[in-house]
């Protein structure tokens, strides 16, 4: 954990890009809670709570669960995060434009809007490959071939359009998530440390979106051969 101003991060990434893994890395590094809506929902399903029973079919089919359910969860989790220092890394929200606006509103009400929207970028073939590999290991009910395709489609139709919105708000960082998880994690932490050094210094000034996805070489990769 590093000391300094607390971080508030939300992640926008397709299924299989590594939100869960990198969310945990970010949470540990900055000493902030990792709020993963997918995990919270799966926990309800496993405990067979009324909420779990209401969302199970959505999860199994790879469809989004209704906004109100997720947003109630987010509100509660952010209120808890407020009590433990105010930082957070949100993993799995927002997934729609409506959720993006609502999450921003909740953040405003609690005085804890996100400092950084982190986008993990990877192509569909790689994502499918990873999700199928995970299916063999973990047996998650939504990691079947058909459901994986549906989740990717939902991502492209509903979630990806959010990216432009955060770009306009100037809190956007894109990282190339095609590389091994430890490299991606190092790049994310380096980017977030840089962001942290100025987000709290000039919070009212418009910030520019940052695209690091072409900068692998700066983080220890071999440069691409020049033609
Ligand atoms: P992945 O990104 O790998 O698909 P998650 O664990 O983030 O996995 O989410 C799993 C499922 O939980 C989603 O397919 C969806 O059904 C549900 N879910 C999670 N977050 C949300 C959300 N913000 N809005 C609606 N549904 C959600």
PDB file of C-alpha atoms and ligand atoms in Angstrom:
ATOM      1  CA  UNK A   1       0.000   0.000   0.000  1.00  0.00           C
ATOM      2  CA  UNK A   2       1.276   3.511  -0.777  1.00  0.00           C
ATOM      3  CA  UNK A   3       0.468   6.628   1.184  1.00  0.00           C
ATOM      4  CA  UNK A   4      -0.912   9.816  -0.323  1.00  0.00           C
ATOM      5  CA  UNK A   5      -4.242  11.071  -1.514  1.00  0.00           C
ATOM      6  CA  UNK A   6      -6.774   8.295  -1.854  1.00  0.00           C
ATOM      7  CA  UNK A   7      -7.771   6.979  -5.265  1.00  0.00           C
ATOM      8  CA  UNK A   8     -11.219   6.529  -6.760  1.00  0.00           C
ATOM      9  CA  UNK A   9     -11.111   4.352  -9.816  1.00  0.00           C
ATOM     10  CA  UNK A  10     -13.725   2.767 -11.989  1.00  0.00           C
ATOM     11  CA  UNK A  11     -13.005   0.176 -14.633  1.00  0.00           C
ATOM     12  CA  UNK A  12     -14.603  -0.140 -18.044  1.00  0.00           C
ATOM     13  CA  UNK A  13     -13.557  -3.369 -19.693  1.00  0.00           C
ATOM     14  CA  UNK A  14     -14.961  -6.273 -21.673  1.00  0.00           C
ATOM     15  CA  UNK A  15     -15.447  -9.667 -20.000  1.00  0.00           C
ATOM     16  CA  UNK A  16     -12.140 -11.489 -19.817  1.00  0.00           C
ATOM     17  CA  UNK A  17      -9.959  -8.372 -19.952  1.00  0.00           C
ATOM     18  CA  UNK A  18      -8.853  -8.875 -16.360  1.00  0.00           C
ATOM     19  CA  UNK A  19     -11.012  -6.473 -14.342  1.00  0.00           C
ATOM     20  CA  UNK A  20     -11.134  -8.825 -11.380  1.00  0.00           C
ATOM     21  CA  UNK A  21      -7.384  -9.480 -11.323  1.00  0.00           C
ATOM     22  CA  UNK A  22      -6.364  -5.873 -11.871  1.00  0.00           C
ATOM     23  CA  UNK A  23      -9.069  -4.567  -9.537  1.00  0.00           C
ATOM     24  CA  UNK A  24      -7.483  -6.615  -6.758  1.00  0.00           C
ATOM     25  CA  UNK A  25      -4.003  -5.317  -7.657  1.00  0.00           C
ATOM     26  CA  UNK A  26      -5.229  -1.705  -7.549  1.00  0.00           C
ATOM     27  CA  UNK A  27      -7.093  -2.242  -4.280  1.00  0.00           C
ATOM     28  CA  UNK A  28      -4.036  -3.731  -2.576  1.00  0.00           C
ATOM     29  CA  UNK A  29      -1.657  -1.094  -3.891  1.00  0.00           C
ATOM     30  CA  UNK A  30      -3.746   1.877  -2.793  1.00  0.00           C
ATOM     31  CA  UNK A  31      -5.330   0.238   0.268  1.00  0.00           C
ATOM     32  CA  UNK A  32      -8.861   0.804  -1.002  1.00  0.00           C
ATOM     33  CA  UNK A  33     -11.896  -1.491  -1.197  1.00  0.00           C
ATOM     34  CA  UNK A  34     -12.407  -3.513  -4.383  1.00  0.00           C
ATOM     35  CA  UNK A  35     -16.103  -3.379  -5.224  1.00  0.00           C
ATOM     36  CA  UNK A  36     -16.914  -6.008  -7.860  1.00  0.00           C
ATOM     37  CA  UNK A  37     -20.584  -6.103  -8.820  1.00  0.00           C
ATOM     38  CA  UNK A  38     -20.246  -9.503 -10.537  1.00  0.00           C
ATOM     39  CA  UNK A  39     -18.791 -11.004  -7.336  1.00  0.00           C
ATOM     40  CA  UNK A  40     -21.493  -9.386  -5.193  1.00  0.00           C
ATOM     41  CA  UNK A  41     -24.204 -10.731  -7.504  1.00  0.00           C
ATOM     42  CA  UNK A  42     -22.677 -14.229  -7.657  1.00  0.00           C
ATOM     43  CA  UNK A  43     -22.466 -14.213  -3.867  1.00  0.00           C
ATOM     44  CA  UNK A  44     -26.200 -13.511  -3.649  1.00  0.00           C
ATOM     45  CA  UNK A  45     -26.873 -16.347  -6.085  1.00  0.00           C
ATOM     46  CA  UNK A  46     -24.712 -18.748  -4.062  1.00  0.00           C
ATOM     47  CA  UNK A  47     -26.469 -17.780  -0.819  1.00  0.00           C
ATOM     48  CA  UNK A  48     -29.871 -18.091  -2.526  1.00  0.00           C
ATOM     49  CA  UNK A  49     -31.033 -14.710  -1.245  1.00  0.00           C
ATOM     50  CA  UNK A  50     -34.183 -13.201  -2.804  1.00  0.00           C
ATOM     51  CA  UNK A  51     -31.932 -10.845  -4.764  1.00  0.00           C
ATOM     52  CA  UNK A  52     -29.827 -13.805  -5.892  1.00  0.00           C
ATOM     53  CA  UNK A  53     -32.912 -15.652  -7.100  1.00  0.00           C
ATOM     54  CA  UNK A  54     -34.061 -12.558  -8.970  1.00  0.00           C
ATOM     55  CA  UNK A  55     -30.765 -12.140 -10.850  1.00  0.00           C
ATOM     56  CA  UNK A  56     -29.653 -15.719 -11.442  1.00  0.00           C
ATOM     57  CA  UNK A  57     -31.265 -16.104 -14.863  1.00  0.00           C
ATOM     58  CA  UNK A  58     -29.737 -12.835 -16.076  1.00  0.00           C
ATOM     59  CA  UNK A  59     -26.278 -13.933 -14.985  1.00  0.00           C
ATOM     60  CA  UNK A  60     -26.571 -17.424 -16.443  1.00  0.00           C
ATOM     61  CA  UNK A  61     -27.664 -16.029 -19.780  1.00  0.00           C
ATOM     62  CA  UNK A  62     -24.983 -13.355 -19.913  1.00  0.00           C
ATOM     63  CA  UNK A  63     -27.539 -10.549 -19.853  1.00  0.00           C
ATOM     64  CA  UNK A  64     -27.290  -7.477 -17.673  1.00  0.00           C
ATOM     65  CA  UNK A  65     -29.245  -7.471 -14.443  1.00  0.00           C
ATOM     66  CA  UNK A  66     -31.655  -4.544 -13.981  1.00  0.00           C
ATOM     67  CA  UNK A  67     -30.003  -1.192 -13.263  1.00  0.00           C
ATOM     68  CA  UNK A  68     -31.850  -0.537  -9.979  1.00  0.00           C
ATOM     69  CA  UNK A  69     -30.441  -3.704  -8.427  1.00  0.00           C
ATOM     70  CA  UNK A  70     -26.871  -2.906  -9.368  1.00  0.00           C
ATOM     71  CA  UNK A  71     -27.164   0.768  -8.495  1.00  0.00           C
ATOM     72  CA  UNK A  72     -28.540  -0.003  -5.026  1.00  0.00           C
ATOM     73  CA  UNK A  73     -25.506  -2.217  -4.507  1.00  0.00           C
ATOM     74  CA  UNK A  74     -23.155   0.485  -5.689  1.00  0.00           C
ATOM     75  CA  UNK A  75     -24.742   3.108  -3.447  1.00  0.00           C
ATOM     76  CA  UNK A  76     -24.404   0.858  -0.419  1.00  0.00           C
ATOM     77  CA  UNK A  77     -20.831  -0.158  -1.253  1.00  0.00           C
ATOM     78  CA  UNK A  78     -19.747   3.451  -1.861  1.00  0.00           C
ATOM     79  CA  UNK A  79     -21.343   4.558   1.408  1.00  0.00           C
ATOM     80  CA  UNK A  80     -19.285   1.844   3.160  1.00  0.00           C
ATOM     81  CA  UNK A  81     -16.195   3.015   1.276  1.00  0.00           C
ATOM     82  CA  UNK A  82     -16.855   6.577   2.461  1.00  0.00           C
ATOM     83  CA  UNK A  83     -16.603   5.292   6.026  1.00  0.00           C
ATOM     84  CA  UNK A  84     -13.233   3.623   5.371  1.00  0.00           C
ATOM     85  CA  UNK A  85     -11.369   6.575   3.854  1.00  0.00           C
ATOM     86  CA  UNK A  86     -13.275   7.376   0.675  1.00  0.00           C
ATOM     87  CA  UNK A  87     -11.202   5.562  -1.919  1.00  0.00           C
ATOM     88  CA  UNK A  88     -12.484   2.689  -4.040  1.00  0.00           C
ATOM     89  CA  UNK A  89     -11.999   0.660  -7.179  1.00  0.00           C
ATOM     90  CA  UNK A  90     -15.292  -0.156  -8.862  1.00  0.00           C
ATOM     91  CA  UNK A  91     -15.207  -3.276 -11.018  1.00  0.00           C
ATOM     92  CA  UNK A  92     -18.205  -4.064 -13.207  1.00  0.00           C
ATOM     93  CA  UNK A  93     -19.980  -0.726 -12.982  1.00  0.00           C
ATOM     94  CA  UNK A  94     -20.942   1.153 -15.031  1.00  0.00           C
ATOM     95  CA  UNK A  95     -22.009  -1.116 -17.859  1.00  0.00           C
ATOM     96  CA  UNK A  96     -24.510   1.161 -19.582  1.00  0.00           C
ATOM     97  CA  UNK A  97     -24.733   4.869 -20.251  1.00  0.00           C
ATOM     98  CA  UNK A  98     -27.604   5.094 -17.736  1.00  0.00           C
ATOM     99  CA  UNK A  99     -25.408   3.401 -15.118  1.00  0.00           C
ATOM    100  CA  UNK A 100     -22.562   5.780 -15.917  1.00  0.00           C
ATOM    101  CA  UNK A 101     -24.779   8.803 -15.264  1.00  0.00           C
ATOM    102  CA  UNK A 102     -26.285   7.251 -12.143  1.00  0.00           C
ATOM    103  CA  UNK A 103     -22.877   6.276 -10.763  1.00  0.00           C
ATOM    104  CA  UNK A 104     -21.719   9.854 -11.284  1.00  0.00           C
ATOM    105  CA  UNK A 105     -24.823  11.142  -9.451  1.00  0.00           C
ATOM    106  CA  UNK A 106     -24.245   8.780  -6.533  1.00  0.00           C
ATOM    107  CA  UNK A 107     -20.620   9.917  -6.453  1.00  0.00           C
ATOM    108  CA  UNK A 108     -21.709  13.557  -6.380  1.00  0.00           C
ATOM    109  CA  UNK A 109     -24.154  12.932  -3.530  1.00  0.00           C
ATOM    110  CA  UNK A 110     -21.479  11.213  -1.468  1.00  0.00           C
ATOM    111  CA  UNK A 111     -18.739  13.637  -2.463  1.00  0.00           C
ATOM    112  CA  UNK A 112     -16.693  10.844  -4.006  1.00  0.00           C
ATOM    113  CA  UNK A 113     -16.878  10.882  -7.790  1.00  0.00           C
ATOM    114  CA  UNK A 114     -14.258   8.833  -9.654  1.00  0.00           C
ATOM    115  CA  UNK A 115     -10.814  10.317 -10.326  1.00  0.00           C
ATOM    116  CA  UNK A 116      -9.965   7.870 -13.082  1.00  0.00           C
ATOM    117  CA  UNK A 117     -11.940   5.713 -15.484  1.00  0.00           C
ATOM    118  CA  UNK A 118      -9.615   2.877 -16.438  1.00  0.00           C
ATOM    119  CA  UNK A 119     -10.259   1.118 -19.722  1.00  0.00           C
ATOM    120  CA  UNK A 120      -8.710  -2.314 -20.302  1.00  0.00           C
ATOM    121  CA  UNK A 121      -8.512  -2.932 -24.000  1.00  0.00           C
ATOM    122  CA  UNK A 122      -8.327  -6.365 -25.632  1.00  0.00           C
ATOM    123  CA  UNK A 123      -9.675  -7.926 -28.802  1.00  0.00           C
ATOM    124  CA  UNK A 124     -12.575 -10.351 -28.902  1.00  0.00           C
ATOM    125  CA  UNK A 125     -10.589 -13.407 -29.989  1.00  0.00           C
ATOM    126  CA  UNK A 126      -8.233 -13.092 -27.041  1.00  0.00           C
ATOM    127  CA  UNK A 127     -11.163 -12.456 -24.673  1.00  0.00           C
ATOM    128  CA  UNK A 128     -13.009 -15.545 -25.915  1.00  0.00           C
ATOM    129  CA  UNK A 129      -9.863 -17.615 -25.522  1.00  0.00           C
ATOM    130  CA  UNK A 130      -9.352 -16.456 -21.925  1.00  0.00           C
ATOM    131  CA  UNK A 131     -12.986 -16.943 -20.948  1.00  0.00           C
ATOM    132  CA  UNK A 132     -13.074 -20.463 -22.357  1.00  0.00           C
ATOM    133  CA  UNK A 133      -9.848 -21.275 -20.488  1.00  0.00           C
ATOM    134  CA  UNK A 134     -11.415 -19.898 -17.292  1.00  0.00           C
ATOM    135  CA  UNK A 135     -14.533 -21.976 -17.917  1.00  0.00           C
ATOM    136  CA  UNK A 136     -12.431 -25.120 -17.804  1.00  0.00           C
ATOM    137  CA  UNK A 137     -10.832 -24.040 -14.515  1.00  0.00           C
ATOM    138  CA  UNK A 138     -13.602 -22.383 -12.546  1.00  0.00           C
ATOM    139  CA  UNK A 139     -16.814 -23.598 -14.097  1.00  0.00           C
ATOM    140  CA  UNK A 140     -18.526 -20.215 -13.827  1.00  0.00           C
ATOM    141  CA  UNK A 141     -22.097 -20.644 -15.036  1.00  0.00           C
ATOM    142  CA  UNK A 142     -21.780 -17.823 -17.596  1.00  0.00           C
ATOM    143  CA  UNK A 143     -18.506 -19.014 -19.160  1.00  0.00           C
ATOM    144  CA  UNK A 144     -20.036 -21.130 -21.916  1.00  0.00           C
ATOM    145  CA  UNK A 145     -19.344 -20.444 -25.572  1.00  0.00           C
ATOM    146  CA  UNK A 146     -22.774 -19.065 -26.366  1.00  0.00           C
ATOM    147  CA  UNK A 147     -22.961 -16.937 -23.225  1.00  0.00           C
ATOM    148  CA  UNK A 148     -19.468 -15.586 -23.778  1.00  0.00           C
ATOM    149  CA  UNK A 149     -20.514 -14.375 -27.246  1.00  0.00           C
ATOM    150  CA  UNK A 150     -23.596 -12.738 -25.781  1.00  0.00           C
ATOM    151  CA  UNK A 151     -21.560 -10.991 -23.066  1.00  0.00           C
ATOM    152  CA  UNK A 152     -19.141  -9.669 -25.656  1.00  0.00           C
ATOM    153  CA  UNK A 153     -22.059  -8.424 -27.750  1.00  0.00           C
ATOM    154  CA  UNK A 154     -23.599  -6.709 -24.718  1.00  0.00           C
ATOM    155  CA  UNK A 155     -20.221  -5.106 -24.035  1.00  0.00           C
ATOM    156  CA  UNK A 156     -19.873  -3.714 -27.551  1.00  0.00           C
ATOM    157  CA  UNK A 157     -23.453  -2.486 -27.766  1.00  0.00           C
ATOM    158  CA  UNK A 158     -24.064  -1.103 -24.296  1.00  0.00           C
ATOM    159  CA  UNK A 159     -20.821  -0.726 -22.365  1.00  0.00           C
ATOM    160  CA  UNK A 160     -18.187   0.395 -24.839  1.00  0.00           C
ATOM    161  CA  UNK A 161     -20.068   3.616 -25.791  1.00  0.00           C
ATOM    162  CA  UNK A 162     -19.412   4.861 -22.238  1.00  0.00           C
ATOM    163  CA  UNK A 163     -15.735   5.175 -23.084  1.00  0.00           C
ATOM    164  CA  UNK A 164     -16.297   8.345 -25.112  1.00  0.00           C
ATOM    165  CA  UNK A 165     -18.262   9.897 -22.254  1.00  0.00           C
ATOM    166  CA  UNK A 166     -15.379   9.481 -19.791  1.00  0.00           C
ATOM    167  CA  UNK A 167     -12.987  10.702 -22.452  1.00  0.00           C
ATOM    168  CA  UNK A 168     -15.004  13.930 -22.615  1.00  0.00           C
ATOM    169  CA  UNK A 169     -14.871  14.246 -18.835  1.00  0.00           C
ATOM    170  CA  UNK A 170     -11.103  13.954 -18.978  1.00  0.00           C
ATOM    171  CA  UNK A 171     -10.667  11.156 -16.438  1.00  0.00           C
ATOM    172  CA  UNK A 172      -9.959   8.410 -18.916  1.00  0.00           C
ATOM    173  CA  UNK A 173      -6.930   6.100 -19.132  1.00  0.00           C
ATOM    174  CA  UNK A 174      -6.646   3.217 -21.613  1.00  0.00           C
ATOM    175  CA  UNK A 175      -4.280   0.322 -21.034  1.00  0.00           C
ATOM    176  CA  UNK A 176      -3.456  -2.508 -23.436  1.00  0.00           C
ATOM    177  CA  UNK A 177      -4.732  -5.636 -21.659  1.00  0.00           C
ATOM    178  CA  UNK A 178      -3.514  -8.128 -24.268  1.00  0.00           C
ATOM    179  CA  UNK A 179      -0.216  -8.673 -22.446  1.00  0.00           C
ATOM    180  CA  UNK A 180       0.463 -10.910 -19.430  1.00  0.00           C
ATOM    181  CA  UNK A 181      -1.397  -9.884 -16.268  1.00  0.00           C
ATOM    182  CA  UNK A 182       1.697  -8.801 -14.303  1.00  0.00           C
ATOM    183  CA  UNK A 183       2.810  -6.428 -17.078  1.00  0.00           C
ATOM    184  CA  UNK A 184      -0.675  -4.986 -17.385  1.00  0.00           C
ATOM    185  CA  UNK A 185      -0.789  -4.548 -13.615  1.00  0.00           C
ATOM    186  CA  UNK A 186       2.533  -2.689 -13.522  1.00  0.00           C
ATOM    187  CA  UNK A 187       1.434  -0.365 -16.290  1.00  0.00           C
ATOM    188  CA  UNK A 188      -1.865   0.335 -14.544  1.00  0.00           C
ATOM    189  CA  UNK A 189      -0.170   1.179 -11.247  1.00  0.00           C
ATOM    190  CA  UNK A 190       2.362   3.413 -12.978  1.00  0.00           C
ATOM    191  CA  UNK A 191      -0.446   5.244 -14.793  1.00  0.00           C
ATOM    192  CA  UNK A 192      -2.559   5.604 -11.663  1.00  0.00           C
ATOM    193  CA  UNK A 193       0.389   6.918  -9.636  1.00  0.00           C
ATOM    194  CA  UNK A 194       0.929   9.587 -12.296  1.00  0.00           C
ATOM    195  CA  UNK A 195      -2.773  10.437 -12.340  1.00  0.00           C
ATOM    196  CA  UNK A 196      -2.857  10.605  -8.560  1.00  0.00           C
ATOM    197  CA  UNK A 197      -0.101  13.162  -8.461  1.00  0.00           C
ATOM    198  CA  UNK A 198      -2.276  15.657 -10.266  1.00  0.00           C
ATOM    199  CA  UNK A 199      -5.943  14.698  -9.891  1.00  0.00           C
ATOM    200  CA  UNK A 200      -6.197  16.127  -6.412  1.00  0.00           C
ATOM    201  CA  UNK A 201      -4.049  19.118  -7.167  1.00  0.00           C
ATOM    202  CA  UNK A 202      -6.225  20.681  -9.856  1.00  0.00           C
ATOM    203  CA  UNK A 203      -9.597  19.022  -9.562  1.00  0.00           C
ATOM    204  CA  UNK A 204     -11.457  21.823 -11.326  1.00  0.00           C
ATOM    205  CA  UNK A 205      -9.334  21.950 -14.413  1.00  0.00           C
ATOM    206  CA  UNK A 206     -10.424  19.926 -17.389  1.00  0.00           C
ATOM    207  CA  UNK A 207      -8.137  16.977 -17.882  1.00  0.00           C
ATOM    208  CA  UNK A 208      -7.206  15.271 -21.105  1.00  0.00           C
ATOM    209  CA  UNK A 209      -7.827  11.605 -21.724  1.00  0.00           C
ATOM    210  CA  UNK A 210      -4.667   9.490 -21.771  1.00  0.00           C
ATOM    211  CA  UNK A 211      -4.144   6.582 -24.157  1.00  0.00           C
ATOM    212  CA  UNK A 212      -1.313   4.284 -23.056  1.00  0.00           C
ATOM    213  CA  UNK A 213      -2.339   1.346 -25.185  1.00  0.00           C
ATOM    214  CA  UNK A 214       0.377   2.038 -27.759  1.00  0.00           C
ATOM    215  CA  UNK A 215       3.097   2.607 -25.189  1.00  0.00           C
ATOM    216  CA  UNK A 216       4.111  -0.959 -24.355  1.00  0.00           C
ATOM    217  CA  UNK A 217       7.754  -0.119 -25.042  1.00  0.00           C
ATOM    218  CA  UNK A 218       7.809   2.495 -22.298  1.00  0.00           C
ATOM    219  CA  UNK A 219       6.910  -0.225 -19.814  1.00  0.00           C
ATOM    220  CA  UNK A 220       9.680  -2.627 -20.567  1.00  0.00           C
ATOM    221  CA  UNK A 221       8.543  -4.316 -23.753  1.00  0.00           C
ATOM    222  CA  UNK A 222      10.808  -4.674 -26.743  1.00  0.00           C
ATOM    223  CA  UNK A 223      10.103  -1.930 -29.255  1.00  0.00           C
ATOM    224  CA  UNK A 224       8.365  -2.989 -32.444  1.00  0.00           C
ATOM    225  CA  UNK A 225      10.863  -3.411 -35.307  1.00  0.00           C
ATOM    226  CA  UNK A 226      11.029  -0.349 -37.524  1.00  0.00           C
ATOM    227  CA  UNK A 227      10.289  -1.073 -41.182  1.00  0.00           C
TER     228      UNK A 227
HETATM  229  P1  LIG B   1     -17.457 -10.368 -16.766  1.00  0.00           P
HETATM  230  O1  LIG B   1     -17.051  -8.959 -16.945  1.00  0.00           O
HETATM  231  O2  LIG B   1     -16.316 -11.326 -16.853  1.00  0.00           O
HETATM  232  O3  LIG B   1     -18.621 -10.778 -17.631  1.00  0.00           O
HETATM  233  P2  LIG B   1     -18.556  -9.805 -14.087  1.00  0.00           P
HETATM  234  O4  LIG B   1     -18.248 -10.638 -12.906  1.00  0.00           O
HETATM  235  O5  LIG B   1     -18.135  -8.382 -14.070  1.00  0.00           O
HETATM  236  O6  LIG B   1     -17.954 -10.624 -15.289  1.00  0.00           O
HETATM  237  O7  LIG B   1     -20.144  -9.833 -14.352  1.00  0.00           O
HETATM  238  C1  LIG B   1     -20.845 -11.028 -14.473  1.00  0.00           C
HETATM  239  C2  LIG B   1     -22.324 -10.778 -14.737  1.00  0.00           C
HETATM  240  O8  LIG B   1     -22.901 -10.029 -13.640  1.00  0.00           O
HETATM  241  C3  LIG B   1     -22.664  -9.951 -15.966  1.00  0.00           C
HETATM  242  O9  LIG B   1     -22.690 -10.720 -17.144  1.00  0.00           O
HETATM  243  C4  LIG B   1     -24.056  -9.424 -15.589  1.00  0.00           C
HETATM  244  O10 LIG B   1     -25.061 -10.413 -15.744  1.00  0.00           O
HETATM  245  C5  LIG B   1     -23.921  -9.139 -14.112  1.00  0.00           C
HETATM  246  N1  LIG B   1     -23.490  -7.745 -13.843  1.00  0.00           N
HETATM  247  C6  LIG B   1     -22.337  -7.357 -13.234  1.00  0.00           C
HETATM  248  N2  LIG B   1     -22.263  -6.025 -13.168  1.00  0.00           N
HETATM  249  C7  LIG B   1     -23.389  -5.541 -13.733  1.00  0.00           C
HETATM  250  C8  LIG B   1     -23.905  -4.245 -13.992  1.00  0.00           C
HETATM  251  N3  LIG B   1     -23.224  -3.144 -13.661  1.00  0.00           N
HETATM  252  N4  LIG B   1     -25.110  -4.126 -14.597  1.00  0.00           N
HETATM  253  C9  LIG B   1     -25.810  -5.201 -14.954  1.00  0.00           C
HETATM  254  N5  LIG B   1     -25.387  -6.452 -14.772  1.00  0.00           N
HETATM  255  C10 LIG B   1     -24.186  -6.644 -14.159  1.00  0.00           C
END
